[in-house]
XYZ file of C-alpha atoms in Angstrom:
697
model
C 16.158 0.373 8.464
C 17.038 1.364 11.996
C 14.582 2.576 14.600
C 13.960 6.313 14.817
C 15.290 8.124 17.854
C 12.486 8.493 20.379
C 10.714 5.341 19.263
C 12.993 2.950 21.114
C 11.164 3.352 24.435
C 7.755 2.629 22.928
C 9.174 -0.197 20.827
C 10.686 -1.724 23.946
C 7.348 -1.465 25.763
C 5.402 -3.140 22.948
C 7.948 -5.938 22.528
C 8.110 -6.510 26.281
C 4.321 -6.768 26.564
C 4.311 -9.198 23.647
C 6.375 -11.458 25.911
C 4.879 -10.785 29.349
C 1.213 -10.311 28.339
C 0.970 -11.713 24.810
C -2.790 -12.293 24.874
C -3.946 -9.044 26.451
C -5.723 -6.791 23.972
C -3.733 -3.853 22.619
C -5.931 -2.722 19.701
C -9.633 -3.398 19.399
C -11.563 -2.438 16.276
C -14.806 -4.386 15.972
C -15.240 -5.936 12.527
C -11.731 -4.846 11.487
C -10.165 -7.172 14.005
C -8.525 -7.258 17.419
C -4.797 -7.365 18.107
C -3.285 -8.657 21.309
C 0.178 -7.419 22.247
C 1.906 -10.343 20.537
C -0.024 -9.892 17.288
C 0.401 -6.106 17.435
C 4.171 -6.408 17.802
C 4.342 -8.890 14.931
C 2.184 -6.679 12.704
C 4.439 -3.675 13.342
C 7.529 -5.770 12.540
C 5.953 -6.980 9.282
C 4.856 -3.502 8.220
C 8.252 -2.103 9.196
C 9.947 -4.585 6.868
C 7.459 -3.883 4.083
C 7.814 -0.090 4.343
C 11.567 -0.483 4.453
C 11.478 -2.371 1.146
C 9.204 0.110 -0.595
C 10.425 3.455 0.730
C 13.759 4.971 1.583
C 15.247 8.388 2.110
C 13.640 11.305 3.862
C 10.520 11.810 1.731
C 7.405 11.436 3.873
C 4.738 8.814 3.365
C 1.152 10.025 3.699
C -1.486 8.064 5.598
C -5.193 8.480 4.936
C -6.918 5.775 6.924
C -9.955 5.547 9.155
C -9.393 4.531 12.754
C -8.514 0.843 12.950
C -5.652 -1.671 13.141
C -4.156 -0.641 9.793
C -3.853 2.996 10.898
C -2.258 2.033 14.235
C 0.232 -0.349 12.653
C 1.167 2.013 9.815
C 1.773 4.872 12.242
C 4.203 2.972 14.453
C 5.866 1.106 11.573
C 6.724 4.356 9.778
C 8.057 5.852 12.984
C 10.161 2.761 13.595
C 11.520 2.937 10.050
C 12.519 6.541 10.499
C 10.275 7.535 7.580
C 8.385 10.797 8.167
C 4.656 10.176 8.401
C 2.096 12.601 7.000
C -1.400 11.945 8.404
C -4.076 13.445 6.157
C -7.052 14.581 8.282
C -10.281 13.019 7.069
C -12.016 16.397 6.819
C -9.439 18.006 4.506
C -10.835 19.249 1.217
C -9.342 17.942 -2.018
C -7.405 21.208 -2.336
C -6.006 20.989 1.206
C -5.070 17.339 0.699
C -3.269 18.165 -2.552
C -1.473 21.070 -0.884
C -0.304 18.903 2.037
C 1.036 16.196 -0.268
C 2.886 18.662 -2.505
C 4.126 20.971 0.248
C 5.664 18.066 2.164
C 7.087 16.253 -0.865
C 5.192 13.062 0.004
C 6.390 10.124 -2.085
C 3.413 7.814 -1.493
C -0.035 7.535 0.024
C -0.844 4.514 2.197
C -4.385 3.186 2.216
C -6.204 0.014 3.154
C -9.210 -1.728 1.691
C -10.289 -3.523 4.855
C -8.570 -1.534 7.611
C -7.033 -4.741 8.965
C -3.479 -4.837 10.293
C -1.942 -6.671 7.331
C -3.871 -4.982 4.545
C -2.067 -2.030 2.947
C -2.122 -0.436 -0.468
C 0.301 2.141 -1.874
C -0.211 4.955 -4.324
C 3.067 6.418 -5.556
C 3.127 10.200 -5.901
C 5.174 12.478 -8.121
C 5.555 15.303 -5.594
C 8.848 17.169 -5.949
C 11.315 16.560 -3.131
C 11.074 19.061 -0.278
C 13.794 19.599 2.361
C 12.483 18.826 5.841
C 13.930 19.669 9.223
C 16.416 17.042 10.420
C 14.768 14.480 12.674
C 11.255 14.958 11.305
C 9.145 11.953 12.250
C 5.697 13.373 11.663
C 4.269 16.308 9.736
C 1.058 17.684 11.156
C -0.894 20.056 8.967
C -2.917 22.575 10.913
C -5.500 24.608 9.041
C -4.996 27.780 11.078
C -7.086 30.802 10.143
C -6.851 30.494 6.363
C -7.664 27.769 3.876
C -4.052 26.760 3.251
C -2.847 24.322 5.932
C 0.621 24.726 7.424
C 2.973 21.763 7.852
C 4.603 21.477 11.292
C 7.541 19.085 11.663
C 7.740 17.059 14.886
C 10.366 14.650 16.171
C 9.584 11.211 17.564
C 11.365 12.027 20.834
C 9.202 15.119 21.333
C 5.911 13.276 20.724
C 6.862 10.384 22.998
C 7.929 12.797 25.745
C 4.546 14.516 25.615
C 2.699 11.180 25.646
C 4.729 10.146 28.691
C 4.000 13.485 30.373
C 0.278 12.881 29.852
C 0.568 9.525 31.613
C 2.710 10.977 34.403
C 0.163 13.760 34.950
C -3.074 11.751 34.876
C -1.654 8.453 36.171
C -1.876 4.876 34.904
C -5.228 4.435 36.630
C -6.956 5.790 33.529
C -5.208 3.352 31.170
C -8.172 1.055 30.727
C -10.028 1.337 27.440
C -9.557 4.521 25.420
C -11.936 5.211 22.513
C -10.754 7.264 19.524
C -13.441 9.787 18.561
C -11.583 12.740 17.061
C -11.237 12.539 13.264
C -8.367 10.416 11.893
C -5.233 12.483 11.353
C -5.672 14.735 14.421
C -2.412 15.043 16.396
C -4.141 15.412 19.782
C -5.757 11.976 19.513
C -2.598 10.496 18.021
C -0.250 11.587 20.810
C -2.432 11.956 23.921
C -4.773 9.121 22.957
C -2.940 6.438 20.977
C 0.681 6.855 22.113
C -0.262 7.498 25.736
C -2.516 4.429 25.832
C 0.252 2.269 24.390
C 2.794 3.543 26.917
C 0.394 2.980 29.820
C -0.576 -0.531 28.713
C -4.260 0.109 28.068
C -6.478 -1.010 25.200
C -6.897 1.410 22.311
C -10.412 1.028 20.919
C -10.029 2.219 17.317
C -13.445 1.822 15.734
C -14.205 3.290 12.289
C -15.934 6.643 12.565
C -19.176 5.251 11.162
C -19.287 2.738 14.021
C -19.237 5.442 16.712
C -21.952 7.662 15.267
C -19.713 9.857 13.128
C -20.351 8.274 9.730
C -22.748 10.978 8.581
C -20.904 14.295 8.263
C -24.183 16.213 8.296
C -25.587 14.738 11.500
C -23.409 13.149 14.194
C -25.360 10.417 15.956
C -24.573 11.226 19.564
C -27.087 8.660 20.816
C -25.118 5.968 18.976
C -21.879 7.422 20.355
C -23.194 7.161 23.907
C -24.334 3.571 23.327
C -20.898 2.592 21.999
C -19.119 4.214 24.961
C -21.357 2.269 27.338
C -21.223 -1.050 25.474
C -17.444 -0.921 25.061
C -16.917 -0.046 28.746
C -14.791 2.928 27.709
C -12.798 4.586 30.486
C -11.243 7.585 28.724
C -12.048 9.965 25.870
C -10.620 13.048 24.209
C -13.351 15.347 22.925
C -13.915 18.697 21.291
C -16.680 20.850 22.847
C -19.189 19.932 20.122
C -18.918 16.229 20.985
C -19.204 16.941 24.703
C -22.338 19.019 24.108
C -23.844 16.216 22.029
C -23.196 13.597 24.697
C -24.567 15.847 27.430
C -27.754 16.362 25.401
C -28.196 12.581 25.015
C -27.659 11.944 28.723
C -30.166 14.672 29.576
C -32.783 13.295 27.189
C -32.396 9.577 27.900
C -31.354 9.439 31.537
C -28.467 7.157 30.543
C -25.143 7.383 32.375
C -21.566 6.349 31.529
C -20.157 5.152 34.863
C -17.047 3.472 33.411
C -15.560 6.792 32.305
C -12.777 8.047 34.540
C -11.363 10.776 32.290
C -12.977 12.971 29.638
C -10.366 15.424 28.372
C -11.828 18.333 26.403
C -9.834 20.762 24.293
C -9.467 22.317 20.873
C -11.741 25.277 21.580
C -13.160 27.190 24.515
C -15.666 25.207 26.562
C -18.643 27.159 27.953
C -18.694 26.903 31.774
C -22.376 25.987 31.649
C -21.523 22.962 29.506
C -18.868 21.822 31.977
C -21.361 22.177 34.833
C -23.961 20.160 32.940
C -21.415 17.445 32.106
C -20.399 17.131 35.729
C -24.075 16.947 36.749
C -24.480 13.890 34.535
C -21.372 12.240 35.936
C -18.900 12.960 33.140
C -15.391 13.401 34.626
C -14.503 16.385 32.438
C -11.047 17.935 32.576
C -10.375 20.849 30.267
C -6.987 21.186 28.623
C -4.983 23.386 26.296
C -2.433 22.536 23.658
C -0.626 23.520 20.507
C 0.406 21.451 17.503
C 3.833 23.091 17.806
C 4.113 21.533 21.291
C 3.048 18.068 20.060
C -0.508 18.584 21.395
C -1.156 18.756 25.161
C 0.396 21.572 27.196
C -1.946 21.950 30.182
C -4.728 19.970 31.841
C -6.968 20.435 34.844
C -6.167 18.464 37.962
C -8.918 16.057 39.049
C -9.408 17.927 42.336
C -10.096 21.339 40.766
C -13.028 23.111 42.372
C -13.218 26.185 40.175
C -14.194 25.013 36.717
C -13.378 26.879 33.534
C -9.595 27.069 33.590
C -7.456 24.856 31.360
C -5.377 23.744 34.318
C -1.635 23.717 34.749
C 1.332 22.518 32.712
C 1.546 18.742 32.486
C 5.301 19.141 32.943
C 6.649 19.332 29.416
C 6.611 23.113 29.128
C 6.725 26.306 31.176
C 4.114 28.989 30.528
C 4.257 32.750 31.090
C 2.548 35.905 29.874
C 3.866 38.669 27.659
C 3.155 42.273 28.731
C 0.077 42.341 26.479
C -1.289 39.123 28.002
C -0.227 36.750 25.205
C 0.629 33.251 26.415
C 4.267 32.334 25.804
C 5.504 28.748 26.031
C 9.084 27.810 26.869
C 10.452 24.298 26.523
C 10.226 21.559 23.900
C 8.675 22.719 20.649
C 8.426 21.559 17.071
C 11.379 21.387 14.710
C 9.784 24.145 12.628
C 7.366 24.597 9.768
C 8.140 23.263 6.316
C 10.225 25.805 4.460
C 10.759 28.021 7.502
C 13.680 28.469 9.872
C 13.822 26.650 13.190
C 11.923 28.791 15.733
C 14.012 30.654 18.285
C 12.919 31.703 21.766
C 9.518 31.104 23.346
C 6.519 30.007 21.307
C 4.112 32.901 20.801
C 0.705 31.233 20.962
C -1.447 34.144 19.860
C -3.785 33.353 22.782
C -4.567 35.851 25.512
C -4.659 34.398 29.016
C -4.241 34.928 32.729
C -3.122 32.912 35.739
C -5.200 32.740 38.917
C -3.930 32.574 42.476
C -3.467 28.792 42.210
C -1.361 29.050 39.060
C -4.117 27.779 36.766
C -4.274 29.127 33.230
C -7.436 30.784 31.935
C -7.845 31.437 28.207
C -9.391 34.835 27.553
C -9.378 34.764 23.760
C -7.207 35.127 20.695
C -4.895 38.095 20.299
C -5.751 38.243 16.612
C -9.517 38.113 17.224
C -9.682 40.956 19.728
C -12.539 43.263 18.781
C -11.988 46.997 19.205
C -15.291 48.810 18.893
C -15.673 52.328 17.540
C -15.943 53.436 21.167
C -12.451 52.090 21.828
C -13.599 49.146 23.939
C -11.486 45.969 23.699
C -13.648 42.840 23.689
C -12.658 39.199 23.375
C -15.333 37.560 21.186
C -14.743 34.197 22.888
C -16.034 35.687 26.144
C -19.367 36.652 24.601
C -19.557 33.445 22.533
C -19.096 31.281 25.622
C -22.232 32.817 27.157
C -24.212 32.259 23.966
C -22.984 28.659 23.683
C -24.028 28.010 27.253
C -27.649 28.223 26.120
C -29.104 24.924 24.825
C -30.719 26.770 21.898
C -27.346 27.725 20.410
C -25.187 25.161 18.617
C -22.480 27.507 17.278
C -21.826 31.234 17.362
C -19.379 33.817 16.083
C -19.368 37.354 17.477
C -18.194 40.226 15.268
C -18.093 44.012 15.333
C -14.521 45.239 14.989
C -14.617 48.988 14.328
C -18.388 49.128 14.802
C -20.447 50.746 17.528
C -22.172 47.538 18.674
C -21.545 43.809 18.451
C -23.322 41.385 16.169
C -23.468 37.592 16.122
C -23.792 34.820 13.555
C -25.687 31.995 15.244
C -26.314 28.374 14.283
C -29.451 27.209 16.122
C -29.463 23.742 17.654
C -32.957 23.059 16.277
C -35.060 24.798 13.598
C -37.468 26.169 16.224
C -34.804 27.242 18.739
C -35.607 30.502 20.552
C -32.491 32.473 19.677
C -33.975 35.777 20.805
C -34.273 34.402 24.332
C -30.742 32.979 24.204
C -29.284 36.341 23.165
C -31.291 38.148 25.830
C -30.018 35.731 28.476
C -26.395 36.279 27.430
C -26.842 40.044 27.291
C -28.196 40.070 30.831
C -24.798 38.847 32.044
C -22.735 41.251 29.950
C -21.848 44.909 30.376
C -23.588 47.245 27.993
C -20.581 47.691 25.691
C -20.254 43.923 25.136
C -23.893 43.093 24.472
C -25.205 41.653 21.197
C -27.139 44.340 19.350
C -28.123 42.238 16.321
C -27.844 38.633 15.197
C -28.857 36.340 12.369
C -29.127 32.638 11.723
C -26.523 30.984 9.529
C -25.810 27.465 8.304
C -23.593 25.222 10.461
C -19.843 25.798 10.584
C -18.213 22.499 9.541
C -14.824 21.262 8.337
C -16.533 20.396 5.032
C -17.343 24.034 4.274
C -13.996 25.180 5.641
C -15.522 27.139 8.524
C -14.398 24.805 11.331
C -11.057 23.174 12.042
C -10.762 19.497 12.930
C -10.176 20.488 16.557
C -13.449 22.376 16.665
C -12.166 25.955 16.340
C -14.198 28.318 14.217
C -12.228 29.847 11.351
C -13.241 33.464 11.668
C -11.743 34.781 8.454
C -13.527 32.151 6.355
C -16.843 32.704 8.140
C -16.510 36.459 7.790
C -15.867 36.101 4.067
C -18.964 33.939 3.707
C -21.330 36.030 5.806
C -20.006 39.516 6.450
C -18.970 40.851 3.064
C -21.600 43.525 2.832
C -24.515 41.086 2.783
C -27.297 42.511 4.942
C -29.156 39.197 5.124
C -28.348 35.505 5.301
C -27.216 34.221 1.856
C -29.952 32.159 0.266
C -27.878 28.960 0.190
C -27.390 29.203 3.959
C -31.093 29.877 4.426
C -31.908 26.859 2.245
C -29.856 24.648 4.578
C -31.331 26.190 7.715
C -34.947 26.007 6.532
C -34.653 22.347 5.522
C -32.610 21.145 8.505
C -35.533 19.313 10.147
C -36.482 17.268 7.058
C -32.796 16.643 6.289
C -32.516 15.154 9.771
C -35.511 12.940 8.983
C -33.748 11.573 5.898
C -30.525 11.013 7.835
C -32.418 9.015 10.471
C -33.804 6.412 8.025
C -32.365 3.025 9.138
C -31.443 1.985 5.593
C -29.385 5.135 5.072
C -27.701 4.851 8.467
C -26.834 1.205 7.833
C -25.412 2.061 4.419
C -23.253 4.880 5.783
C -21.769 2.511 8.361
C -21.288 -0.379 5.915
C -23.679 -2.740 7.712
C -25.865 -3.688 4.731
C -25.771 -6.981 2.846
C -24.900 -7.363 -0.829
C -28.578 -7.899 -1.694
C -29.529 -4.642 0.034
C -26.761 -2.767 -1.780
C -27.977 -4.114 -5.128
C -31.559 -3.205 -4.174
C -30.409 0.346 -3.434
C -28.651 0.537 -6.810
C -31.850 -0.643 -8.476
C -33.870 2.233 -7.034
C -31.018 4.641 -7.793
C -31.184 3.506 -11.418
C -34.903 4.205 -11.574
C -34.608 7.787 -10.362
C -31.221 8.661 -11.889
C -32.405 7.722 -15.402
C -34.865 10.614 -15.056
C -32.247 13.168 -13.955
C -31.319 14.434 -17.406
C -34.932 14.400 -18.720
C -35.994 16.403 -15.656
C -33.197 18.890 -16.290
C -34.180 19.180 -19.935
C -37.805 19.706 -18.904
C -36.811 22.474 -16.484
C -34.487 24.044 -19.044
C -37.257 24.277 -21.633
C -39.322 26.342 -19.202
C -36.546 28.680 -18.052
C -35.568 30.424 -21.274
C -36.147 33.772 -19.565
C -33.486 32.965 -16.956
C -30.210 32.532 -18.887
C -28.121 32.103 -15.739
C -30.111 29.005 -14.767
C -30.152 27.691 -18.345
C -26.348 27.855 -18.439
C -26.165 26.034 -15.108
C -28.519 23.312 -16.349
C -26.450 22.865 -19.494
C -23.419 22.173 -17.300
C -25.383 19.762 -15.124
C -26.759 17.908 -18.148
C -23.249 17.451 -19.550
C -22.067 16.074 -16.220
C -25.049 13.828 -15.487
C -25.559 12.204 -18.888
C -24.983 8.450 -18.732
C -24.912 8.049 -14.960
C -27.681 5.452 -15.076
C -25.296 3.263 -17.104
C -22.701 3.586 -14.338
C -25.289 2.146 -11.966
C -26.021 -0.837 -14.216
C -22.276 -1.522 -14.474
C -22.011 -1.393 -10.682
C -24.892 -3.845 -10.333
C -23.135 -6.271 -12.686
C -19.830 -5.947 -10.792
C -21.677 -6.610 -7.525
C -23.175 -9.808 -8.947
C -26.643 -8.494 -9.749
C -28.872 -8.992 -12.781
C -28.760 -5.773 -14.807
C -31.358 -6.907 -17.318
C -33.821 -7.659 -14.540
C -33.225 -4.282 -12.907
C -33.615 -2.386 -16.195
C -36.870 -4.225 -16.921
C -38.302 -3.876 -13.412
C -40.754 -1.281 -12.163
C -39.548 1.191 -9.531
C -40.822 1.035 -5.978
C -43.909 3.162 -5.372
C -41.851 5.616 -3.280
C -39.309 6.032 -6.078
C -42.067 6.625 -8.627
C -43.716 9.144 -6.292
C -40.522 11.192 -6.014
C -39.927 11.274 -9.773
C -43.594 12.012 -10.553
C -43.620 14.874 -8.039
C -40.564 16.438 -9.670
C -42.128 16.289 -13.150
C -45.426 17.693 -11.846
C -43.821 20.680 -10.110
C -41.664 21.521 -13.142
C -44.604 21.266 -15.569
C -47.354 22.922 -13.533
C -45.519 25.041 -10.981
C -42.357 27.126 -10.844
C -39.651 25.208 -12.783
C -36.911 26.900 -10.720
C -38.060 24.575 -7.945
C -36.068 21.787 -9.617
C -32.935 23.170 -7.950
C -34.409 22.122 -4.601
C -34.181 18.532 -5.835
C -30.587 19.122 -6.936
C -29.750 20.334 -3.438
C -31.081 17.178 -1.788
C -29.672 14.581 -4.185
C -26.204 16.070 -4.499
C -25.810 16.711 -0.782
C -26.852 13.145 0.017
C -24.528 11.666 -2.600
C -21.532 13.439 -1.008
C -22.289 11.732 2.299
C -22.806 8.341 0.641
C -19.666 8.681 -1.468
C -17.435 9.974 1.327
C -18.546 7.496 3.972
C -20.902 4.804 2.703
C -19.028 3.546 -0.357
C -15.788 2.746 1.436
C -17.615 1.224 4.403
C -19.806 -1.036 2.258
C -16.891 -2.054 0.038
C -14.754 -2.985 3.050
C -17.594 -4.948 4.662
C -18.678 -6.861 1.560
C -15.306 -7.320 -0.136
C -16.696 -6.172 -3.493
C -14.364 -4.821 -6.186
C -13.975 -1.071 -6.772
C -15.861 -1.535 -10.058
C -19.038 -2.078 -8.007
C -18.895 1.479 -6.629
C -18.219 3.726 -9.627
C -21.559 5.540 -9.322
C -21.095 6.413 -5.649
C -17.411 7.264 -5.715
C -17.321 9.083 -9.040
C -20.666 10.778 -8.554
C -19.648 11.913 -5.077
C -16.332 13.323 -6.271
C -18.184 15.304 -8.925
C -20.820 16.483 -6.486
C -18.311 17.969 -4.050
C -17.464 20.398 -6.829
C -21.159 20.678 -7.676
C -22.006 21.669 -4.105
C -19.628 24.626 -4.283
C -20.990 25.558 -7.712
C -24.554 25.126 -6.467
C -23.987 27.346 -3.412
C -22.708 30.180 -5.588
C -25.630 29.717 -7.983
C -28.238 29.789 -5.194
C -26.739 32.927 -3.679
C -27.322 34.686 -7.003
C -31.062 33.925 -6.948
C -32.789 36.983 -5.480
C -36.423 36.492 -6.520
C -38.407 35.647 -3.331
C -40.848 33.488 -5.326
C -37.994 31.445 -6.799
C -36.373 31.081 -3.401
C -39.647 29.906 -1.845
C -40.181 27.377 -4.645
C -36.677 25.928 -4.171
C -37.119 25.596 -0.400
C -40.528 23.968 -0.800
C -39.217 21.478 -3.378
C -36.197 20.635 -1.209
C -38.459 19.921 1.756
C -40.700 17.716 -0.398
C -37.782 15.794 -1.893
C -36.159 15.225 1.509
C -39.388 13.513 2.634
C -39.836 11.591 -0.601
C -36.181 10.510 -0.710
C -36.492 9.298 2.877
C -39.487 7.209 1.804
C -37.455 5.851 -1.126
C -34.707 4.643 1.199
C -37.246 3.255 3.674
C -38.825 1.196 0.858
C -35.602 -0.722 0.180
C -35.677 -4.209 1.753
C -32.886 -4.123 4.310
C -30.789 -7.036 5.428
C -27.921 -6.096 7.715
C -24.680 -8.024 7.793
C -25.577 -9.375 11.219
C -28.870 -10.723 9.877
C -27.226 -12.108 6.769
C -24.732 -14.000 8.880
């Protein structure tokens, strides 16, 4: 198949470097391999030929791959073939993923077992054909303000022009070693990170997310992230504010510095000025930017010589910006081909953002037009303004301000630590606000994450979803949210256990994996008996009995899955079945029986909370990482993968169930049990003999 329009320039660059600098590194990905320019060019040619044999026509091919050589090669090979590519963001829910595949008419899903450049697998799909805009090279699904993502069609020429504009604006001096940190499938990293690095001749460091501290969705390891940035001599990054805040916290706590960095571009959501100041204090060369998926990502960026921090800079040259009479930012110039199923847009792009220009022509984002709060006193308030002051306090991790139609403002606040002084943080913000914009009341809530649908992949809070979860006439924090908040410290202790961290990143040996399965067998074989024990003591609570009946039906036989996995991994199932559990495993099971039999049996649901939440993390991140590292067959991971898929539905079911429990004694028993099980489960993992791959080698 012929090369897609807009790809010829990048193709020419890659082929030319394969001749002039064949042994310079183009793609670096740790254990997944390194590609010099010659090998990278050859891999793209081979994948191009393979895709051309398997796929034809205009139906898109979906890609769901972690960062690595396979993802880089597949991206450029599909573009070269002229086959529309559909990246599936790693944080999409099963429903969002299904919607994206069906809405775009995707004919296949590309995966990879190892992540290496020549390792691809295909899953054919039966999605009905969907007409796309002519020239569509990539479909980017943006979650927007509702749960249903919207497919935006982009041309190859448009994306390459933006990537070139990024290089023209920042200069080739930054084209050293760029590290991909944003989740796979995010357009900003794809265009401004990957494509721009390729055009400029730098090295794209595409490490799996687990290898940069992002393997655990419940607790990013920013200390690990900082170590990787330093060890890899990274020169440029693209971050969302949450990642910047995490790195700043590590630098403040450890005294470490990252002197190789020459550019840290931050976008996706408003960045508190105090965070920018702190980042600059620790030597991070932060430059804030602004972009839209419809404009193929980056639209503006700060110049390196800016003195006044807080603006999002000026146009990088691809587009012209102006303001509507009501302050909405309008963008003229190259834009997307249109959304799937909608007409090609005409006229300027209406961003929905409210902004202003200063005397130097720099753009300042004031807030969202759709989020403007109008109080009952008729005052217009941008919630982002108030939130930025709250987020500038180290006690506050996330915040959403609300109060449309009310006399005073309120705030939903996610504390950075369980003992954070939120009262002081609110008082500090209020001291810098006029009376009409001050926070009159606030309450703690559970973290906003892509997994619960309350945060986009770019770091924007999804206000409508959060409001539905927290502001639908509930005067207090829902119990499920309080359960998460009141166990956050012990959950962090579990997440920090070396054995669990190594498993999530795929760095354990086969013997350690089998040892883990052995202990899993010894506690999972008690799951159904524990449920039956609890059920027998809860006859007066029919709602919980019904829930336990559903759990029992789902969980029956899971210990046999584990034995089958042990056999497929090369272990001795008879020996495991006949063995005694570790003391820590026995202690956890014995504690559960004791609480159910002698205490409040409702407490058992605290154990459910811990085990199911942990299994989602292990299934979503650990199973694939361990399988890729050890080369074991899929049959060795049926417990993790199948159990995790079930538990994602269980978590939603469990949250609804917990929010219907209103007895304070029952709530206290569940929290206490969850805290106990977090500690005991951490001890269980710590008791597993651990041999890392490095040690095994």
